[in-house]
mmCIF file of C-alpha atoms in Angstrom:
data_model
loop_
_atom_site.group_PDB
_atom_site.id
_atom_site.type_symbol
_atom_site.label_atom_id
_atom_site.label_comp_id
_atom_site.label_asym_id
_atom_site.label_seq_id
_atom_site.Cartn_x
_atom_site.Cartn_y
_atom_site.Cartn_z
ATOM 1 C CA GLU A 10 77.246 79.361 41.847
ATOM 2 C CA ILE A 11 74.180 77.510 40.290
ATOM 3 C CA ASN A 12 72.885 76.570 43.791
ATOM 4 C CA ALA A 13 73.209 80.423 44.814
ATOM 5 C CA SER A 14 71.463 81.544 41.685
ATOM 6 C CA LEU A 15 68.705 79.151 42.002
ATOM 7 C CA SER A 16 68.268 80.334 45.721
ATOM 8 C CA GLN A 17 68.705 84.015 44.834
ATOM 9 C CA VAL A 18 66.130 83.742 41.965
ATOM 10 C CA ASN A 19 63.342 82.104 43.808
ATOM 11 C CA GLY A 20 64.107 82.944 47.696
ATOM 12 C CA VAL A 21 64.393 79.473 48.889
ATOM 13 C CA PRO A 22 67.255 79.495 50.927
ATOM 14 C CA MET A 23 70.363 77.122 50.386
ATOM 15 C CA THR A 24 70.404 75.980 53.818
ATOM 16 C CA ASN A 25 66.832 74.345 53.487
ATOM 17 C CA THR A 26 67.225 70.676 54.354
ATOM 18 C CA ARG A 27 65.499 69.496 51.308
ATOM 19 C CA ILE A 28 67.578 71.700 48.964
ATOM 20 C CA GLN A 29 70.748 70.521 50.808
ATOM 21 C CA GLY A 30 69.746 66.761 50.327
ATOM 22 C CA THR A 31 69.233 67.251 46.727
ATOM 23 C CA TYR A 32 72.157 69.596 46.469
ATOM 24 C CA ALA A 33 74.372 66.403 47.863
ATOM 25 C CA LEU A 34 73.196 63.954 45.463
ATOM 26 C CA VAL A 35 73.595 65.808 42.198
ATOM 27 C CA LYS A 36 76.828 67.866 43.415
ATOM 28 C CA GLN A 37 79.076 65.665 41.408
ATOM 29 C CA ALA A 38 77.159 65.806 38.238
ATOM 30 C CA LEU A 39 76.931 69.748 38.141
ATOM 31 C CA PRO A 40 79.022 71.421 35.792
ATOM 32 C CA ALA A 41 82.874 71.606 37.084
ATOM 33 C CA ILE A 42 83.662 74.429 34.801
ATOM 34 C CA GLU A 43 81.938 77.597 33.093
ATOM 35 C CA LYS A 44 82.537 76.057 29.463
ATOM 36 C CA PHE A 45 79.574 75.250 27.542
ATOM 37 C CA GLY A 46 81.140 72.883 25.243
ATOM 38 C CA THR A 47 81.650 70.467 28.478
ATOM 39 C CA PHE A 48 78.039 70.644 29.059
ATOM 40 C CA GLY A 49 76.403 67.472 28.818
ATOM 41 C CA PRO A 50 73.243 65.132 29.757
ATOM 42 C CA SER A 51 74.569 64.472 33.145
ATOM 43 C CA GLN A 52 74.824 68.318 33.902
ATOM 44 C CA GLN A 53 71.542 68.979 32.444
ATOM 45 C CA THR A 54 69.766 66.100 34.540
ATOM 46 C CA ALA A 55 71.460 67.367 37.746
ATOM 47 C CA LEU A 56 70.427 70.953 37.079
ATOM 48 C CA ALA A 57 67.032 69.895 36.425
ATOM 49 C CA GLN A 58 66.704 67.989 39.819
ATOM 50 C CA LEU A 59 68.074 70.661 41.797
ATOM 51 C CA ALA A 60 65.767 73.229 40.076
ATOM 52 C CA MET A 61 62.895 71.199 40.517
ATOM 53 C CA GLN A 62 63.359 70.651 44.486
ATOM 54 C CA TYR A 63 63.848 74.478 44.476
ATOM 55 C CA CYS A 64 60.385 74.795 42.870
ATOM 56 C CA ASN A 65 59.139 72.188 45.153
ATOM 57 C CA VAL A 66 59.962 73.827 48.235
ATOM 58 C CA LEU A 67 58.968 77.354 46.924
ATOM 59 C CA VAL A 68 55.540 76.012 46.127
ATOM 60 C CA ASP A 69 54.924 74.025 49.168
ATOM 61 C CA ASP A 70 55.932 76.846 51.531
ATOM 62 C CA ASN A 71 53.149 79.292 51.958
ATOM 63 C CA ALA A 72 55.116 82.224 52.627
ATOM 64 C CA LEU A 73 57.582 81.668 49.961
ATOM 65 C CA ARG A 74 54.910 80.995 47.483
ATOM 66 C CA ALA A 75 52.981 84.253 48.202
ATOM 67 C CA SER A 76 56.380 86.199 47.906
ATOM 68 C CA PHE A 77 56.993 84.870 44.487
ATOM 69 C CA PHE A 78 53.530 84.278 42.926
ATOM 70 C CA GLY A 79 51.503 87.046 44.839
ATOM 71 C CA SER A 80 47.830 85.788 45.135
ATOM 72 C CA LEU A 81 48.190 82.595 42.980
ATOM 73 C CA ASP A 82 47.772 79.795 45.852
ATOM 74 C CA GLY A 83 47.283 76.939 43.198
ATOM 75 C CA SER A 84 45.069 75.060 45.498
ATOM 76 C CA GLY A 85 42.669 72.640 43.830
ATOM 77 C CA SER A 86 42.905 70.659 40.664
ATOM 78 C CA GLY A 87 44.931 71.704 37.466
ATOM 79 C CA THR A 88 41.706 72.653 35.521
ATOM 80 C CA ALA A 89 40.193 74.479 38.291
ATOM 81 C CA VAL A 90 43.210 76.560 38.879
ATOM 82 C CA PHE A 91 44.476 77.192 35.320
ATOM 83 C CA GLY A 92 41.402 76.141 33.152
ATOM 84 C CA THR A 93 41.524 74.190 30.027
ATOM 85 C CA GLN A 94 43.385 74.765 26.434
ATOM 86 C CA ALA A 95 39.742 75.726 25.122
ATOM 87 C CA SER A 96 38.758 77.824 28.306
ATOM 88 C CA PRO A 97 41.838 79.085 30.084
ATOM 89 C CA ASN A 98 42.069 80.830 33.476
ATOM 90 C CA MET A 99 44.451 83.653 32.028
ATOM 91 C CA ALA A 100 44.370 85.763 35.196
ATOM 92 C CA ASN A 101 45.946 82.587 37.243
ATOM 93 C CA ARG A 102 48.185 81.632 33.981
ATOM 94 C CA ASP A 103 49.467 85.331 33.903
ATOM 95 C CA LEU A 104 50.279 85.245 37.572
ATOM 96 C CA LEU A 105 52.379 82.172 37.200
ATOM 97 C CA ILE A 106 54.000 83.058 34.002
ATOM 98 C CA ASN A 107 54.594 86.786 34.763
ATOM 99 C CA ALA A 108 56.339 85.717 38.083
ATOM 100 C CA LEU A 109 58.545 83.390 36.300
ATOM 101 C CA ILE A 110 59.369 85.745 33.771
ATOM 102 C CA ASN A 111 60.079 88.583 35.943
ATOM 103 C CA ARG A 112 62.164 86.725 38.562
ATOM 104 C CA ALA A 113 63.877 84.103 36.460
ATOM 105 C CA VAL A 114 64.397 85.623 32.777
ATOM 106 C CA GLY A 115 67.443 87.912 32.628
ATOM 107 C CA GLY A 116 67.907 90.271 29.864
ATOM 108 C CA GLY A 117 70.602 92.127 28.230
ATOM 109 C CA GLN A 118 72.426 89.230 26.674
ATOM 110 C CA ASP A 119 73.306 88.843 22.962
ATOM 111 C CA PHE A 120 71.163 85.508 22.656
ATOM 112 C CA GLN A 121 68.646 85.945 25.711
ATOM 113 C CA VAL A 122 65.198 84.037 25.267
ATOM 114 C CA THR A 123 62.457 86.601 25.392
ATOM 115 C CA ALA A 124 59.388 86.984 27.764
ATOM 116 C CA ALA A 125 57.255 85.977 24.490
ATOM 117 C CA GLN A 126 59.277 82.844 24.004
ATOM 118 C CA VAL A 127 58.757 81.641 27.582
ATOM 119 C CA ARG A 128 55.177 82.468 27.723
ATOM 120 C CA ASP A 129 54.776 80.697 24.282
ATOM 121 C CA GLU A 130 56.529 77.387 25.998
ATOM 122 C CA LEU A 131 54.205 77.563 29.035
ATOM 123 C CA HIS A 132 51.164 78.765 27.491
ATOM 124 C CA SER A 133 50.344 79.070 23.848
ATOM 125 C CA GLY A 134 52.654 76.390 22.419
ATOM 126 C CA VAL A 135 55.225 76.550 19.781
ATOM 127 C CA THR A 136 54.624 76.010 15.896
ATOM 128 C CA ASP A 137 57.054 74.030 14.075
ATOM 129 C CA PRO A 138 58.314 76.021 11.144
ATOM 130 C CA ASP A 139 58.631 72.983 8.867
ATOM 131 C CA SER A 140 55.562 71.053 9.540
ATOM 132 C CA GLY A 141 53.260 73.521 10.920
ATOM 133 C CA PHE A 142 52.324 71.325 13.850
ATOM 134 C CA VAL A 143 51.666 73.124 17.162
ATOM 135 C CA THR A 144 53.094 71.697 20.129
ATOM 136 C CA PRO A 145 50.816 72.843 23.241
ATOM 137 C CA GLY A 146 52.241 74.961 25.910
ATOM 138 C CA LEU A 147 53.272 72.917 28.991
ATOM 139 C CA ILE A 148 50.244 74.309 30.970
ATOM 140 C CA ASN A 149 47.974 72.935 28.403
ATOM 141 C CA ARG A 150 49.577 69.633 28.386
ATOM 142 C CA LEU A 151 49.528 69.147 31.906
ATOM 143 C CA VAL A 152 45.869 70.259 32.476
ATOM 144 C CA SER A 153 44.806 67.934 29.718
ATOM 145 C CA GLY A 154 45.987 64.986 31.320
ATOM 146 C CA PRO A 155 45.827 63.555 35.089
ATOM 147 C CA THR A 156 47.090 66.753 36.569
ATOM 148 C CA GLY A 157 43.844 68.401 35.109
ATOM 149 C CA ALA A 158 41.813 66.455 37.561
ATOM 150 C CA SER A 159 44.091 65.816 40.250
ATOM 151 C CA PRO A 160 43.152 67.596 43.630
ATOM 152 C CA THR A 161 46.628 68.957 43.913
ATOM 153 C CA GLY A 162 47.158 69.415 40.026
ATOM 154 C CA GLY A 163 47.153 73.301 40.682
ATOM 155 C CA ARG A 164 50.428 73.126 42.403
ATOM 156 C CA THR A 165 52.077 70.534 40.399
ATOM 157 C CA VAL A 166 51.700 72.861 37.417
ATOM 158 C CA MET A 167 53.005 75.696 39.339
ATOM 159 C CA LYS A 168 56.066 73.196 40.120
ATOM 160 C CA ALA A 169 56.483 71.892 36.604
ATOM 161 C CA ALA A 170 56.353 75.508 35.071
ATOM 162 C CA CYS A 171 58.600 76.885 37.605
ATOM 163 C CA GLY A 172 61.201 73.741 37.403
ATOM 164 C CA ALA A 173 61.132 74.360 33.592
ATOM 165 C CA VAL A 174 61.995 77.862 33.656
ATOM 166 C CA LEU A 175 64.478 77.537 36.476
ATOM 167 C CA GLY A 176 66.247 74.689 34.969
ATOM 168 C CA SER A 177 66.550 76.063 31.683
ATOM 169 C CA GLY A 178 69.373 78.130 29.790
ATOM 170 C CA ALA A 179 67.124 81.345 30.286
ATOM 171 C CA THR A 180 68.224 81.177 34.202
ATOM 172 C CA LEU A 181 71.724 79.174 34.294
ATOM 173 C CA ILE A 182 73.523 80.188 31.329
ATOM 174 C CA GLN A 183 75.657 83.289 31.822
#
C-alpha cells in the first residue's frame, strides 16, 4: 500500500527499476500491519529511503518533473534556483512547495497537518514556543550550505523537500 501510495502521489511508476530495487531492499522493514503503536525507527528509515528514491526518480526525469512541478526545472545551484534566506526566490519556492502540498498533503483528517505547517517547515522555519529559537526551513538550511553553491544544488533541494514531505506522516498516516 505504501509503495502504491507513493507512486500515485508523485506519478513515478512502481515498475521503475530504481523504485523496484529500493523497494526490494526496504520491503522487510516496512510496517507489516496498519497499527501506529507498532511503528518504529526501522519502519521510518525504510519509508524515508523509499520516499527519497521516488523523489530522486521524479526530479531526474524531465517529463515526470514537469508534470509534477510545472515550469520549475531546478537546473543550477541551490541559490541560483531558490535564492537565499535573506533574498529568496519566492516564485520557485512557491512552485516547489505548492506542488508538494497540492499532490502530497491530504485533508479532512482529524489531526491533519496543514498546508501552512508544511510551508513553514520547508520555507519559513519553525519557532520553538519555549525558547523562541527559530529553526530555519529546510530550503534555507540547504541553500546556506554546500548545496547552495553546488552546480546541481537546485535539484538536490527539490529532492530533499519532496522526500521530506513524501516520507512524512502527512502522506503516509491514514
